[in-house]
Amino acid sequence: MPRRTAGGAPPDTPPARLSLISRHLAPDYPINTPYTVERLPSTIDTSLLPKTQTRKMSSQPPHPTLLIPGPIEFDDAVLQSMSHYSESHVGPAFVATFGETLSMLRKLFQTSDPASQPFILSGSGTLGWDLVASNLVEAGEDVLVLGSGYFSDGFADCLRVYGANVTELKAAPGQKPQLPEIEKALSEKRYKAITVTHVDTSTGVLSELKNLSALVHKVSPDTLILVDGVCSVACEEIDFDGWKLDGVVTASQKAIGCPAGLSISMFSGRAMQAFQNRKTPPASYFASMKNWTHIMQNYEAKKPSYFATPSPQLIHALHTALTQILASPLSERFALHRAASDRIKQAVADLGLKQVAGNPDEQAHGMTAIYLPESVKQADILPSLAKKNVVFAGGIHKEIATKYIRFGHMGVSVLDPRRGDIDRAVKALQDGLAECGYQKA
Amino acid sequence: MPRRTAGGAPPDTPPARLSLISRHLAPDYPINTPYTVERLPSTIDTSLLPKTQTRKMSSQPPHPTLLIPGPIEFDDAVLQSMSHYSESHVGPAFVATFGETLSMLRKLFQTSDPASQPFILSGSGTLGWDLVASNLVEAGEDVLVLGSGYFSDGFADCLRVYGANVTELKAAPGQKPQLPEIEKALSEKRYKAITVTHVDTSTGVLSELKNLSALVHKVSPDTLILVDGVCSVACEEIDFDGWKLDGVVTASQKAIGCPAGLSISMFSGRAMQAFQNRKTPPASYFASMKNWTHIMQNYEAKKPSYFATPSPQLIHALHTALTQILASPLSERFALHRAASDRIKQAVADLGLKQVAGNPDEQAHGMTAIYLPESVKQADILPSLAKKNVVFAGGIHKEIATKYIRFGHMGVSVLDPRRGDIDRAVKALQDGLAECGYQKA
């Protein structure tokens, strides 16, 4: 509905009041559907609005709540940043936005070492594996891959494509390799790098980075410690400097809360030096640190620079998401994710169900992988949840794929209690299982 | 400004009328700025609105008109699709959207051969080079690269990274290799592939695909014909089947008119067979056709499938852009780009200026690279244009980079005459040059 008010108009101009009045003449249509597409500007005195409208404050049309382990539900402001008008990728406004975004990543990863190097590339999270495999490892070099599920397997596959000699320490589904066997493996061969999947999205198994890194630094100090943080960055503690990590790769669409399409990573000065010391050229072109490092450094120094065209809209959305994240202490964010996770895991236990990640110390805080009762099929419970407007994911670990479901609890669904997403999802799970005939034994 | 009307309400309900009345009470604020963010739903009878409001109909805040050779200005509906609420990348709604998008690409590329295979990957346009170089060429195989500027050089660099034995036929800036020398080169060696940059964005030189392909099929019929169409797809004619092309790679942010972040490509059945016949595995992981081909086929068959998470928001925007493009005959779209290009090139000639692409038959229709008068510096004219709210790009061909500027004229800036973008840009160029002291000799 076209109106032309509020640009810089004080909120008490006649048209602003007319609009507030007109709300009460109209039926209760959700705002900002494809038909109305209206949003709440922050300059308006919303105290005049009915107090029960909190769920209607969203600029998003009604839709099922997405509670898979990524993509997650997005904040309105982040989604609105996706519609930013077109800008030159080398113009001063966008260069400043990109530069600030890179600088904010340093804070998210808790690194103040100026030698640390952030990268933001257009691509899926998977591209982070190529970045590691084609730049930090050379063909024929040995890499130890800690296998905790589907995504560790993928990281190993990617490393092999670029010629790494991969040794996999694989754990059973729902488990992870333990420190003693890792120490044994590290003492048997000199590995260029060790990779660990912080949270394996296929199982919800959480790896412990701090003790792992301490072990590697003790037993094999030249080995680079490279972390797949796709399902952990921004919901699990990562102290990049303090824990002496060498690389963390992640994606935009999980706990960071920005739509998919960006590969996001941080590398230590030691990792960048290992790249500089390569004897062979990088094994990729689009994911080459040779092509991107100076571009990232220029952007962060607010200097225009070009290798390939970034996505200004996605970078704006990431800028908004990181600004929101850094507005509160990270410790608070992690604690809120832990608290929601504890609540969900208690509810799962109360239902008499088991998690795929069996050990409480090895359970992720941004997702829960739940074994179904023997009597309930994935093909029944997922549609039942969908009818209740809650979207969970199926299993993906090849050995147990049909036996479990995955509940993602990251970002606004956890942090914005007004949404009520977690409670509704737990209730839907309880009701859905009952409708599928399940009763706790 | 919060209002709650129009959802499914007929346009003559009291609140709808109130809103139209209230427009006249307010000062002339642009709609949909960061403060108002209102849009025009198509269900409303807009005949009541003042007729002079066409420029105000945009949902985008006022901003400088971006007339660089990509990213381009985006249509409102495309930008609004970028804010689509979060969806599962394997849920039925998104799978249908992705599948339709792939099918629409077949129409855009004018291919009805079921063996043709479209790909849409998260990434910059540059990723298309990796897709070609790591899948369709094996290490040690010979590739002939037709060199028409900066971007042909980049394609050659990428091919070398993956081990191709590259022969470059390089033309002087503003020129392209000619058919007789190409025929000579093809007759001297058996090339696995020949690459051509349809429009080299650095120079605005247009290559001729139809005759080139006929020559290759005559002289070296087994050689794959691979086209960089980043600055040509959706503004220059490409008859994929008719011209017997084997691959065209492009990006979202140029004439297709979707924000940056997607690598878009089409390969022939012959190219896909060449991929199947590889003796060595693909040389990339994220850009591997082995990983992506069945995913694309599943999406197009509306079956959920996963290798890496696509960007639902970007795919929605591309879906909207392609729907708009295919709503009119492609021939009409190409003719409108030609007409605008002719008008701009005439204006450049009238100013007494030369184009980088000297030969009229070799001039792109979606951009114009203009040599500056000797007396005018890039660092003076670009800011002068920016003050007039028009953004052009500087030069990028390394031999002549400071001597020319680039004017991009693709998509809505050409197709939506209500915007007046082209006329304003031409006027700004005339005035800007005059302010820089230039007078036609």
PDB file of C-alpha atoms in Angstrom, chain A residues 30-34 36-40 55-66 72-80 412 416 419, chain B residues 83-87 313:
ATOM      1  CA  PRO A  30       0.096 -10.119   8.951  1.00  0.00           C
ATOM      2  CA  ILE A  31       2.400  -7.272   8.091  1.00  0.00           C
ATOM      3  CA  ASN A  32       4.996  -7.581   5.385  1.00  0.00           C
ATOM      4  CA  THR A  33       3.483 -10.523   3.562  1.00  0.00           C
ATOM      5  CA  PRO A  34       4.026 -10.621  -0.188  1.00  0.00           C
ATOM      6  CA  THR A  36       1.532  -5.800   2.125  1.00  0.00           C
ATOM      7  CA  VAL A  37       5.299  -5.789   2.581  1.00  0.00           C
ATOM      8  CA  GLU A  38       5.316  -3.118   5.226  1.00  0.00           C
ATOM      9  CA  ARG A  39       7.891  -2.833   7.926  1.00  0.00           C
ATOM     10  CA  LEU A  40       8.273  -1.081  11.226  1.00  0.00           C
ATOM     11  CA  ARG A  55       5.043 -11.817  16.896  1.00  0.00           C
ATOM     12  CA  LYS A  56       3.667  -9.492  14.237  1.00  0.00           C
ATOM     13  CA  MET A  57       6.587  -7.106  14.581  1.00  0.00           C
ATOM     14  CA  SER A  58       8.573  -9.325  12.248  1.00  0.00           C
ATOM     15  CA  SER A  59       8.904  -8.079   8.712  1.00  0.00           C
ATOM     16  CA  GLN A  60       8.800 -11.667   7.502  1.00  0.00           C
ATOM     17  CA  PRO A  61       5.631 -13.341   6.277  1.00  0.00           C
ATOM     18  CA  PRO A  62       4.373 -16.243   8.386  1.00  0.00           C
ATOM     19  CA  HIS A  63       6.377 -19.363   7.611  1.00  0.00           C
ATOM     20  CA  PRO A  64       7.355 -22.643   9.261  1.00  0.00           C
ATOM     21  CA  THR A  65      10.070 -22.169  11.883  1.00  0.00           C
ATOM     22  CA  LEU A  66      13.294 -23.533  10.465  1.00  0.00           C
ATOM     23  CA  ILE A  72      18.693 -21.106  10.596  1.00  0.00           C
ATOM     24  CA  GLU A  73      15.969 -18.490  11.114  1.00  0.00           C
ATOM     25  CA  PHE A  74      17.264 -15.007  10.335  1.00  0.00           C
ATOM     26  CA  ASP A  75      16.749 -11.719  12.120  1.00  0.00           C
ATOM     27  CA  ASP A  76      14.631  -9.168  10.235  1.00  0.00           C
ATOM     28  CA  ALA A  77      17.443  -6.621   9.971  1.00  0.00           C
ATOM     29  CA  VAL A  78      19.814  -9.219   8.538  1.00  0.00           C
ATOM     30  CA  LEU A  79      17.279 -10.260   5.906  1.00  0.00           C
ATOM     31  CA  GLN A  80      16.551  -6.629   5.071  1.00  0.00           C
ATOM     32  CA  VAL A 412      17.645 -15.836  16.962  1.00  0.00           C
ATOM     33  CA  ASP A 416      15.110 -13.932  21.060  1.00  0.00           C
ATOM     34  CA  ARG A 419       9.872 -15.869  19.290  1.00  0.00           C
TER      35      ARG A 419
ATOM     36  CA  SER B  83      15.036 -11.009   1.745  1.00  0.00           C
ATOM     37  CA  HIS B  84      13.097 -14.250   1.438  1.00  0.00           C
ATOM     38  CA  TYR B  85      12.529 -15.898   4.821  1.00  0.00           C
ATOM     39  CA  SER B  86      14.703 -18.850   5.706  1.00  0.00           C
ATOM     40  CA  GLU B  87      13.935 -22.186   4.100  1.00  0.00           C
ATOM     41  CA  GLN B 313      17.989 -16.202  -0.985  1.00  0.00           C
TER      42      GLN B 313
END
